[in-house]
């Protein structure tokens, strides 16, 4: 079969020849009803019968892989899609560098590899659970459609990881696949595996921040898994990255449109001081200092997803050829890193210092630094919007030590500028830097739904162009009565 095109004749659309892989097909078909139960329980609440203008992957050809049409979400064709195999592909880093890429799981790395797949897999349904109430307060049909697009694709990413578990990890893979449907975001007894995926996403600003900052962590993790010497994992994650780009687009343009609207409203009302919060809020838009606080929160939560700065696990994953660096093959070094160093921010005698560490154990820190650089570019694009509107205000990423729960800075309190403060001082200034309950209440008060085609809530600007080039008044969701 041609891997570019997807086989829709089996119950599970795929380009991995499932029709002739009876055992895996059976395992996936066995898992399918549980998945649908999970989707109906934990997927977008209240819109399962609505017709949503969604894209579905029908090919993995970069030139044209998606088709758009109205779909009821439970009928979305969640498929298993891998980027085409490159027969000549090698293991490109670690102690096996230069060997042919593995088509089967190397026995000695089975447990490590399974763990990587499960951790990635667990994040996918988690964000759907976190976002399930947002449909009811969507600021427009355009935004509602984007939310649902992100949701169904996170569902597909879960399928992608479950395929790997069921095809390559036998019985324990099947058990892990079932557990992925059992855990729940924020649940006391069986929470999702990573912190940020157990936080609430209570409003649309949180959703946009989440898709900018937390989906971008996802991008970095997928990029490093796309380097894997285990070829099926590489091929799976490469195609997931194609979809992931839209999620970050939703986040970046979402926040950008909020900034745009706030600045325009301020200008129209003749408000020059962005810190005159009450006056700005009286216009029914979100003031810029609150935007900064939301950013502080979501960025710091996402930094925690990279794990400890110094980690032997990260070194082991790399040595084994399972998880590489961001853009590994474009880096010019020996790709083994056995004698290299990397500078890591650490607490030394109560001060934050850059310390030399073996490059191998510092790989989490390195990936996090690449992430920060990627975030910073987006923040600059946001600042351009503010600047162009003629408002005197700049958004800034907080210091790495700010508001951390994992790693070197988990036990200290620091300001966004990276100044260490006492717990008492922190308690006093916390609400200057992170959203307070009152900030959250204000944002919630703006979340009234707008469902007339072409109309947008007052706190957000319309997008510059429609999805699939549709006109401004296109009915992206036909809401079922
Ligand atoms: Fe995803
Ligand atoms: Fe995503």
Short mmCIF file of C-alpha atoms and ligand atoms in Angstrom, two decimals:
data_model
loop_
_atom_site.label_atom_id
_atom_site.label_comp_id
_atom_site.label_asym_id
_atom_site.label_seq_id
_atom_site.Cartn_x
_atom_site.Cartn_y
_atom_site.Cartn_z
CA UNK A 1 0.00 0.00 0.00
CA UNK A 2 1.01 3.59 -0.50
CA UNK A 3 1.85 5.08 2.89
CA UNK A 4 1.11 8.57 1.63
CA UNK A 5 -2.60 7.81 1.53
CA UNK A 6 -4.70 6.55 4.34
CA UNK A 7 -6.74 3.35 4.21
CA UNK A 8 -10.32 4.12 5.28
CA UNK A 9 -11.73 0.65 4.62
CA UNK A 10 -10.89 -0.68 8.08
CA UNK A 11 -12.71 0.67 11.13
CA UNK A 12 -9.52 2.48 12.08
CA UNK A 13 -8.14 4.65 9.26
CA UNK A 14 -4.43 4.00 8.93
CA UNK A 15 -1.39 3.97 6.71
CA UNK A 16 0.33 1.10 8.52
CA UNK A 17 -1.43 -1.72 6.70
CA UNK A 18 -3.60 -2.71 9.63
CA UNK A 19 -5.82 -4.77 7.29
CA UNK A 20 -3.02 -7.33 7.14
CA UNK A 21 -1.88 -6.94 10.73
CA UNK A 22 -4.84 -8.81 12.22
CA UNK A 23 -3.56 -9.08 15.76
CA UNK A 24 -2.90 -5.37 16.19
CA UNK A 25 -6.12 -4.48 14.38
CA UNK A 26 -8.01 -6.72 16.81
CA UNK A 27 -6.29 -5.13 19.80
CA UNK A 28 -7.09 -1.63 18.55
CA UNK A 29 -10.70 -2.58 17.77
CA UNK A 30 -10.94 -3.94 21.29
CA UNK A 31 -9.70 -0.64 22.68
CA UNK A 32 -11.98 1.49 20.47
CA UNK A 33 -15.26 1.24 22.47
CA UNK A 34 -13.44 2.27 25.67
CA UNK A 35 -11.99 5.21 23.82
CA UNK A 36 -15.43 6.30 22.62
CA UNK A 37 -16.80 5.96 26.16
CA UNK A 38 -13.94 8.14 27.36
CA UNK A 39 -14.61 10.69 24.61
CA UNK A 40 -18.32 10.84 25.44
CA UNK A 41 -17.58 11.15 29.17
CA UNK A 42 -14.60 13.47 29.10
CA UNK A 43 -14.64 15.12 25.66
CA UNK A 44 -16.22 18.51 24.84
CA UNK A 45 -19.30 18.82 26.99
CA UNK A 46 -22.57 19.68 25.30
CA UNK A 47 -21.47 19.66 21.66
CA UNK A 48 -21.21 16.01 20.75
CA UNK A 49 -24.20 16.24 18.39
CA UNK A 50 -23.14 19.51 16.75
CA UNK A 51 -21.67 19.60 13.26
CA UNK A 52 -18.15 20.99 13.41
CA UNK A 53 -16.12 22.13 10.42
CA UNK A 54 -13.04 19.98 11.10
CA UNK A 55 -9.99 18.91 9.22
CA UNK A 56 -9.24 15.21 9.09
CA UNK A 57 -5.90 13.78 8.04
CA UNK A 58 -6.33 11.79 4.84
CA UNK A 59 -2.68 11.58 3.83
CA UNK A 60 0.76 12.21 5.29
CA UNK A 61 1.93 14.08 2.22
CA UNK A 62 3.19 17.46 3.50
CA UNK A 63 1.75 19.10 0.36
CA UNK A 64 -1.85 18.27 1.20
CA UNK A 65 -2.73 15.99 4.05
CA UNK A 66 -6.04 17.25 5.35
CA UNK A 67 -9.61 17.57 4.21
CA UNK A 68 -12.19 19.89 5.78
CA UNK A 69 -15.82 19.00 6.32
CA UNK A 70 -18.67 19.09 8.82
CA UNK A 71 -18.35 16.22 11.28
CA UNK A 72 -20.01 15.22 14.55
CA UNK A 73 -17.06 14.81 16.90
CA UNK A 74 -17.83 11.24 18.05
CA UNK A 75 -17.82 10.32 14.35
CA UNK A 76 -14.40 11.86 13.72
CA UNK A 77 -12.14 9.31 11.99
CA UNK A 78 -9.32 9.00 14.49
CA UNK A 79 -6.60 7.24 12.60
CA UNK A 80 -3.10 5.81 12.92
CA UNK A 81 -0.78 7.79 10.68
CA UNK A 82 2.97 7.53 10.43
CA UNK A 83 5.29 9.65 8.31
CA UNK A 84 6.76 7.60 5.41
CA UNK A 85 9.63 5.26 6.25
CA UNK A 86 13.11 6.19 5.08
CA UNK A 87 14.89 2.86 4.47
CA UNK A 88 18.30 4.44 4.87
CA UNK A 89 17.57 6.09 8.21
CA UNK A 90 20.17 5.57 10.96
CA UNK A 91 20.40 5.99 14.71
CA UNK A 92 21.81 9.50 14.80
CA UNK A 93 23.10 9.89 18.36
CA UNK A 94 24.17 8.06 21.50
CA UNK A 95 26.20 4.89 21.79
CA UNK A 96 24.49 3.23 18.81
CA UNK A 97 25.14 6.15 16.49
CA UNK A 98 25.57 4.93 12.91
CA UNK A 99 23.58 1.70 13.30
CA UNK A 100 20.50 1.20 11.13
CA UNK A 101 17.39 2.67 12.79
CA UNK A 102 15.42 -0.01 14.67
CA UNK A 103 12.14 -1.28 13.29
CA UNK A 104 11.54 -3.37 16.41
CA UNK A 105 12.01 -2.48 20.06
CA UNK A 106 15.54 -3.33 21.23
CA UNK A 107 15.01 -5.77 24.13
CA UNK A 108 17.37 -4.01 26.52
CA UNK A 109 15.51 -0.69 26.11
CA UNK A 110 11.99 -2.00 26.23
CA UNK A 111 11.06 -0.57 29.64
CA UNK A 112 12.63 2.82 28.93
CA UNK A 113 10.92 3.11 25.58
CA UNK A 114 7.57 2.09 26.94
CA UNK A 115 7.88 4.76 29.62
CA UNK A 116 8.59 7.44 27.02
CA UNK A 117 5.55 6.42 24.97
CA UNK A 118 3.27 6.26 28.02
CA UNK A 119 4.33 9.69 29.34
CA UNK A 120 3.74 11.28 25.95
CA UNK A 121 0.47 9.38 25.54
CA UNK A 122 -0.84 10.49 28.93
CA UNK A 123 -0.64 14.19 28.06
CA UNK A 124 -2.88 13.83 25.00
CA UNK A 125 -6.22 12.90 26.60
CA UNK A 126 -5.36 15.04 29.64
CA UNK A 127 -5.68 18.31 27.74
CA UNK A 128 -9.03 17.23 26.26
CA UNK A 129 -10.25 16.63 29.82
CA UNK A 130 -8.91 20.00 30.97
CA UNK A 131 -10.70 21.82 28.16
CA UNK A 132 -14.01 19.99 28.18
CA UNK A 133 -16.14 22.81 29.59
CA UNK A 134 -14.85 25.57 27.33
CA UNK A 135 -17.26 25.05 24.42
CA UNK A 136 -20.04 26.62 26.47
CA UNK A 137 -18.24 29.96 26.80
CA UNK A 138 -16.61 30.21 23.36
CA UNK A 139 -16.11 33.83 22.26
CA UNK A 140 -17.12 32.90 18.68
CA UNK A 141 -17.91 29.93 16.45
CA UNK A 142 -14.46 30.33 14.91
CA UNK A 143 -12.81 29.85 18.31
CA UNK A 144 -15.15 27.05 19.25
CA UNK A 145 -14.20 25.19 16.08
CA UNK A 146 -10.50 25.65 16.83
CA UNK A 147 -10.98 24.28 20.34
CA UNK A 148 -12.71 21.20 18.98
CA UNK A 149 -10.05 20.75 16.28
CA UNK A 150 -7.36 20.74 18.94
CA UNK A 151 -9.42 18.32 21.02
CA UNK A 152 -10.01 15.74 18.28
CA UNK A 153 -6.35 15.88 17.29
CA UNK A 154 -5.20 15.33 20.86
CA UNK A 155 -7.52 12.32 20.72
CA UNK A 156 -5.73 11.17 17.58
CA UNK A 157 -2.37 11.64 19.29
CA UNK A 158 -3.58 9.29 22.00
CA UNK A 159 -4.41 6.78 19.24
CA UNK A 160 -0.92 7.23 17.83
CA UNK A 161 0.71 6.32 21.15
CA UNK A 162 -1.74 3.47 21.77
CA UNK A 163 -0.88 1.99 18.37
CA UNK A 164 2.80 1.89 19.37
CA UNK A 165 1.96 0.31 22.72
CA UNK A 166 -0.25 -2.36 21.19
CA UNK A 167 1.93 -3.16 18.24
CA UNK A 168 5.33 -3.22 19.95
CA UNK A 169 4.83 -3.90 23.66
CA UNK A 170 2.53 -6.95 23.83
CA UNK A 171 0.49 -7.51 26.96
CA UNK A 172 2.03 -4.72 29.06
CA UNK A 173 1.47 -2.37 26.15
CA UNK A 174 -2.23 -3.28 26.15
CA UNK A 175 -2.43 -2.70 29.89
CA UNK A 176 -0.79 0.70 29.55
CA UNK A 177 -3.25 1.54 26.75
CA UNK A 178 -6.16 0.77 29.08
CA UNK A 179 -4.61 2.85 31.87
CA UNK A 180 -4.39 5.84 29.54
CA UNK A 181 -8.20 5.80 29.47
CA UNK A 182 -8.45 5.28 33.22
CA UNK A 183 -6.47 8.23 34.57
CA UNK A 184 -8.22 11.61 34.70
CA UNK A 185 -6.85 15.12 34.78
CA UNK A 186 -7.00 16.55 38.31
CA UNK A 187 -8.36 13.32 39.81
CA UNK A 188 -7.27 12.74 43.42
CA UNK A 189 -6.89 8.99 43.12
CA UNK A 190 -5.66 8.56 39.56
CA UNK A 191 -4.39 11.87 38.19
CA UNK A 192 -2.56 12.36 34.91
CA UNK A 193 1.20 11.82 35.15
CA UNK A 194 2.49 15.40 34.82
CA UNK A 195 1.65 18.46 36.91
CA UNK A 196 0.55 20.96 34.28
CA UNK A 197 -1.91 18.39 32.94
CA UNK A 198 -3.74 18.29 36.25
CA UNK A 199 -4.30 22.05 36.43
CA UNK A 200 -7.70 23.49 35.53
CA UNK A 201 -8.24 25.33 32.25
CA UNK A 202 -11.12 27.46 33.53
CA UNK A 203 -11.45 30.10 30.81
CA UNK A 204 -10.48 30.94 27.25
CA UNK A 205 -7.47 33.03 28.13
CA UNK A 206 -6.13 30.00 30.00
CA UNK A 207 -6.84 27.89 26.92
CA UNK A 208 -4.88 30.23 24.64
CA UNK A 209 -1.99 30.40 27.13
CA UNK A 210 -2.08 26.62 27.46
CA UNK A 211 -1.93 26.03 23.71
CA UNK A 212 0.91 28.52 23.39
CA UNK A 213 3.04 27.39 26.34
CA UNK A 214 2.06 23.82 27.15
CA UNK A 215 1.46 22.57 23.60
CA UNK A 216 4.85 24.07 22.84
CA UNK A 217 6.38 21.85 25.50
CA UNK A 218 4.60 19.08 23.59
CA UNK A 219 6.26 20.25 20.41
CA UNK A 220 9.72 20.12 22.03
CA UNK A 221 9.10 16.63 23.41
CA UNK A 222 7.80 15.42 20.04
CA UNK A 223 10.75 17.00 18.26
CA UNK A 224 13.17 15.10 20.47
CA UNK A 225 11.22 11.85 20.09
CA UNK A 226 11.14 12.40 16.32
CA UNK A 227 14.93 11.95 16.51
CA UNK A 228 14.52 8.50 18.08
CA UNK A 229 16.48 5.52 16.79
CA UNK A 230 13.27 3.52 17.25
CA UNK A 231 11.90 4.31 13.82
CA UNK A 232 8.15 3.79 14.41
CA UNK A 233 8.28 6.33 17.25
CA UNK A 234 10.13 8.78 15.05
CA UNK A 235 7.65 8.39 12.20
CA UNK A 236 4.63 8.70 14.50
CA UNK A 237 5.83 11.84 16.23
CA UNK A 238 6.89 13.47 12.97
CA UNK A 239 3.34 13.35 11.72
CA UNK A 240 1.95 14.52 15.09
CA UNK A 241 4.12 17.63 14.77
CA UNK A 242 2.27 18.57 11.58
CA UNK A 243 -0.97 18.76 13.55
CA UNK A 244 0.68 20.33 16.60
CA UNK A 245 1.59 23.42 14.60
CA UNK A 246 -2.10 24.37 14.43
CA UNK A 247 -2.44 24.07 18.22
CA UNK A 248 0.32 26.60 18.74
CA UNK A 249 -1.21 28.81 16.07
CA UNK A 250 -4.46 28.80 18.07
CA UNK A 251 -2.55 29.83 21.21
CA UNK A 252 -0.38 32.49 19.67
CA UNK A 253 -3.10 34.15 17.61
CA UNK A 254 -5.58 33.76 20.47
CA UNK A 255 -3.41 35.70 22.91
CA UNK A 256 -2.46 38.10 20.11
CA UNK A 257 -6.12 38.86 19.39
CA UNK A 258 -6.79 39.53 23.09
CA UNK A 259 -3.85 41.96 23.19
CA UNK A 260 -5.03 43.61 20.00
CA UNK A 261 -8.52 44.15 21.35
CA UNK A 262 -7.30 45.49 24.71
CA UNK A 263 -4.97 47.98 23.06
CA UNK A 264 -7.65 49.15 20.60
CA UNK A 265 -10.19 49.63 23.38
CA UNK A 266 -7.66 51.57 25.47
CA UNK A 267 -6.81 53.83 22.57
CA UNK A 268 -10.46 54.44 21.71
CA UNK A 269 -11.16 55.38 25.32
CA UNK A 270 -8.07 57.57 25.56
CA UNK A 271 -6.46 55.49 28.32
CA UNK A 272 -2.69 55.98 28.18
CA UNK A 273 -1.63 54.16 31.35
CA UNK A 274 -1.76 50.36 30.87
CA UNK A 275 -1.51 49.97 34.65
CA UNK A 276 -4.78 51.77 35.23
CA UNK A 277 -6.37 48.36 35.60
CA UNK A 278 -9.79 49.46 36.77
CA UNK A 279 -10.34 51.82 33.88
CA UNK A 280 -9.21 49.20 31.35
CA UNK A 281 -11.38 46.50 32.88
CA UNK A 282 -14.37 48.82 32.82
CA UNK A 283 -14.13 48.60 29.02
CA UNK A 284 -14.79 44.86 29.23
CA UNK A 285 -11.31 43.87 28.05
CA UNK A 286 -8.40 42.16 29.81
CA UNK A 287 -5.75 44.58 31.07
CA UNK A 288 -2.13 44.00 30.05
CA UNK A 289 -0.72 43.46 33.58
CA UNK A 290 -3.18 40.58 33.97
CA UNK A 291 -2.01 39.18 30.62
CA UNK A 292 1.53 39.25 32.03
CA UNK A 293 0.43 37.39 35.16
CA UNK A 294 -1.33 34.70 33.13
CA UNK A 295 1.80 34.33 31.05
CA UNK A 296 3.93 34.01 34.21
CA UNK A 297 1.69 31.22 35.41
CA UNK A 298 1.52 29.16 32.24
CA UNK A 299 5.19 29.55 31.37
CA UNK A 300 6.37 28.46 34.81
CA UNK A 301 4.00 25.47 34.87
CA UNK A 302 5.28 24.44 31.45
CA UNK A 303 8.94 24.73 32.50
CA UNK A 304 8.21 22.11 35.14
CA UNK A 305 7.30 19.65 32.37
CA UNK A 306 10.95 19.41 31.35
CA UNK A 307 11.83 17.70 34.63
CA UNK A 308 14.98 18.17 36.70
CA UNK A 309 17.78 20.18 35.15
CA UNK A 310 20.23 17.40 35.91
CA UNK A 311 18.82 13.97 35.14
CA UNK A 312 20.37 10.55 34.66
CA UNK A 313 17.15 9.40 32.96
CA UNK A 314 17.66 12.00 30.26
CA UNK A 315 21.26 10.83 29.83
CA UNK A 316 20.13 7.21 29.59
CA UNK A 317 17.45 7.99 27.00
CA UNK A 318 20.04 9.79 24.91
CA UNK A 319 22.81 7.22 25.26
CA UNK A 320 20.38 4.52 24.26
CA UNK A 321 19.40 6.45 21.12
CA UNK A 322 15.76 6.76 22.20
CA UNK A 323 15.30 10.51 22.70
CA UNK A 324 17.52 13.09 21.05
CA UNK A 325 17.99 16.83 21.27
CA UNK A 326 15.89 19.47 19.52
CA UNK A 327 17.02 19.37 15.86
CA UNK A 328 19.68 16.78 16.72
CA UNK A 329 20.80 16.17 13.16
CA UNK A 330 21.37 19.88 12.54
CA UNK A 331 23.73 20.26 15.51
CA UNK A 332 27.42 20.07 14.70
CA UNK A 333 29.12 17.92 17.31
CA UNK A 334 29.87 14.24 17.85
CA UNK A 335 26.25 13.39 18.90
CA UNK A 336 27.60 11.29 21.75
CA UNK A 337 28.37 14.10 24.21
CA UNK A 338 30.48 11.88 26.45
CA UNK A 339 33.14 14.55 27.06
CA UNK A 340 31.00 17.68 26.68
CA UNK A 341 29.71 20.11 29.25
CA UNK A 342 26.57 22.25 29.33
CA UNK A 343 25.87 25.17 31.65
CA UNK A 344 23.01 24.69 34.06
CA UNK A 345 21.33 27.24 36.34
CA UNK A 346 21.62 26.05 39.91
CA UNK A 347 21.25 27.24 43.48
CA UNK A 348 24.74 27.62 44.94
CA UNK A 349 25.01 28.95 48.53
CA UNK A 350 21.67 30.70 48.21
CA UNK A 351 22.49 32.28 44.87
CA UNK A 352 21.45 31.44 41.31
CA UNK A 353 24.55 30.53 39.30
CA UNK A 354 25.46 28.95 35.98
CA UNK A 355 27.37 25.76 36.69
CA UNK A 356 29.16 23.39 34.29
CA UNK A 357 27.52 19.97 34.15
CA UNK A 358 28.18 16.93 31.95
CA UNK A 359 26.20 17.62 28.77
CA UNK A 360 24.54 14.20 28.94
CA UNK A 361 22.89 14.70 32.30
CA UNK A 362 22.00 18.30 31.40
CA UNK A 363 19.82 17.34 28.41
CA UNK A 364 16.54 18.37 30.07
CA UNK A 365 17.99 21.80 30.71
CA UNK A 366 19.15 22.07 27.15
CA UNK A 367 15.74 21.17 25.74
CA UNK A 368 14.17 23.65 28.16
CA UNK A 369 16.55 26.38 26.97
CA UNK A 370 15.52 25.64 23.37
CA UNK A 371 11.91 25.87 24.51
CA UNK A 372 12.50 29.23 26.21
CA UNK A 373 14.09 30.62 23.05
CA UNK A 374 11.08 29.44 21.02
CA UNK A 375 8.66 31.03 23.52
CA UNK A 376 10.60 34.28 23.53
CA UNK A 377 10.12 34.66 19.78
CA UNK A 378 6.36 34.37 20.17
CA UNK A 379 6.37 36.88 23.03
CA UNK A 380 8.23 39.33 20.78
CA UNK A 381 5.51 38.92 18.14
CA UNK A 382 2.96 39.77 20.85
CA UNK A 383 4.99 42.83 21.85
CA UNK A 384 4.90 43.97 18.23
CA UNK A 385 1.09 43.99 18.39
CA UNK A 386 1.16 46.17 21.53
CA UNK A 387 3.80 48.44 20.07
CA UNK A 388 1.96 48.86 16.77
CA UNK A 389 -1.16 49.85 18.66
CA UNK A 390 0.87 52.60 20.31
CA UNK A 391 0.58 51.31 23.88
CA UNK A 392 3.59 51.62 26.14
CA UNK A 393 3.88 48.14 27.64
CA UNK A 394 6.09 45.08 27.15
CA UNK A 395 5.44 41.47 28.02
CA UNK A 396 8.40 39.53 29.34
CA UNK A 397 9.04 35.86 30.17
CA UNK A 398 9.72 35.47 33.89
CA UNK A 399 13.04 34.13 35.19
CA UNK A 400 13.53 30.35 35.23
CA UNK A 401 13.55 30.33 39.04
CA UNK A 402 10.12 31.96 39.26
CA UNK A 403 7.24 29.85 40.64
CA UNK A 404 8.79 26.42 40.11
CA UNK A 405 7.73 23.11 41.58
CA UNK A 406 10.28 20.82 39.95
CA UNK A 407 14.07 20.93 39.87
CA UNK A 408 16.67 23.29 41.29
CA UNK A 409 14.27 26.06 42.23
CA UNK A 410 11.42 24.00 43.66
CA UNK A 411 12.28 25.01 47.21
CA UNK A 412 12.92 28.72 46.81
CA UNK A 413 10.76 31.69 45.94
CA UNK A 414 11.94 34.09 43.29
CA UNK A 415 10.50 37.17 41.59
CA UNK A 416 10.05 37.25 37.80
CA UNK A 417 13.39 39.07 37.68
CA UNK A 418 15.07 36.14 39.45
CA UNK A 419 15.58 37.72 42.86
CA UNK A 420 15.30 35.21 45.67
CA UNK A 421 12.84 36.29 48.36
CA UNK A 422 11.73 34.84 51.70
CA UNK A 423 8.50 32.86 51.98
CA UNK A 424 6.95 35.71 53.94
CA UNK A 425 7.92 38.23 51.28
CA UNK A 426 6.60 35.91 48.58
CA UNK A 427 3.25 35.60 50.32
CA UNK A 428 3.05 39.39 50.33
CA UNK A 429 3.92 39.88 46.64
CA UNK A 430 2.50 36.73 45.07
CA UNK A 431 -0.59 38.42 43.67
CA UNK A 432 1.55 41.02 41.92
CA UNK A 433 2.99 38.30 39.72
CA UNK A 434 0.44 35.50 39.50
CA UNK A 435 -3.30 35.74 38.82
CA UNK A 436 -5.25 36.27 42.04
CA UNK A 437 -8.71 34.89 42.71
CA UNK A 438 -10.08 38.33 41.85
CA UNK A 439 -8.21 38.32 38.52
CA UNK A 440 -9.69 34.91 37.75
CA UNK A 441 -13.17 36.13 38.69
CA UNK A 442 -12.79 39.12 36.41
CA UNK A 443 -11.70 36.96 33.47
CA UNK A 444 -14.58 34.54 34.15
CA UNK A 445 -17.03 37.45 34.14
CA UNK A 446 -16.11 38.14 30.50
CA UNK A 447 -16.72 34.56 29.38
CA UNK A 448 -20.19 34.92 27.94
CA UNK A 449 -20.73 32.79 24.85
CA UNK A 450 -21.11 34.29 21.39
CA UNK A 451 -22.54 31.89 18.83
CA UNK A 452 -23.80 34.08 15.99
CA UNK A 453 -21.68 33.48 12.86
CA UNK A 454 -19.14 36.26 12.32
CA UNK A 455 -19.62 37.77 15.80
CA UNK A 456 -16.95 37.90 18.52
CA UNK A 457 -16.98 38.57 22.25
CA UNK A 458 -15.97 42.10 23.19
CA UNK A 459 -12.65 41.05 24.79
CA UNK A 460 -11.11 39.50 21.66
CA UNK A 461 -10.49 40.71 18.09
CA UNK A 462 -11.62 38.69 15.06
CA UNK A 463 -8.88 36.70 13.29
CA UNK A 464 -7.22 38.12 10.18
CA UNK A 465 -8.23 35.15 8.02
CA UNK A 466 -10.68 32.30 8.37
CA UNK A 467 -9.92 28.61 8.69
CA UNK A 468 -9.64 26.95 5.26
CA UNK A 469 -9.98 30.50 3.84
CA UNK A 470 -13.62 30.71 4.84
CA UNK A 471 -15.28 34.15 4.96
CA UNK A 472 -15.76 36.03 8.22
CA UNK A 473 -19.38 35.01 8.77
CA UNK A 474 -18.84 31.29 8.07
CA UNK A 475 -20.77 28.98 10.39
CA UNK A 476 -17.88 26.90 11.76
CA UNK A 477 -20.12 25.01 14.16
CA UNK A 478 -23.75 24.15 13.54
CA UNK A 479 -24.86 23.86 17.11
CA UNK A 480 -27.37 21.07 17.67
CA UNK A 481 -30.41 22.21 19.59
FE1 LIG B 1 -0.84 16.30 21.10
FE1 LIG B 2 -1.37 19.76 20.95
#
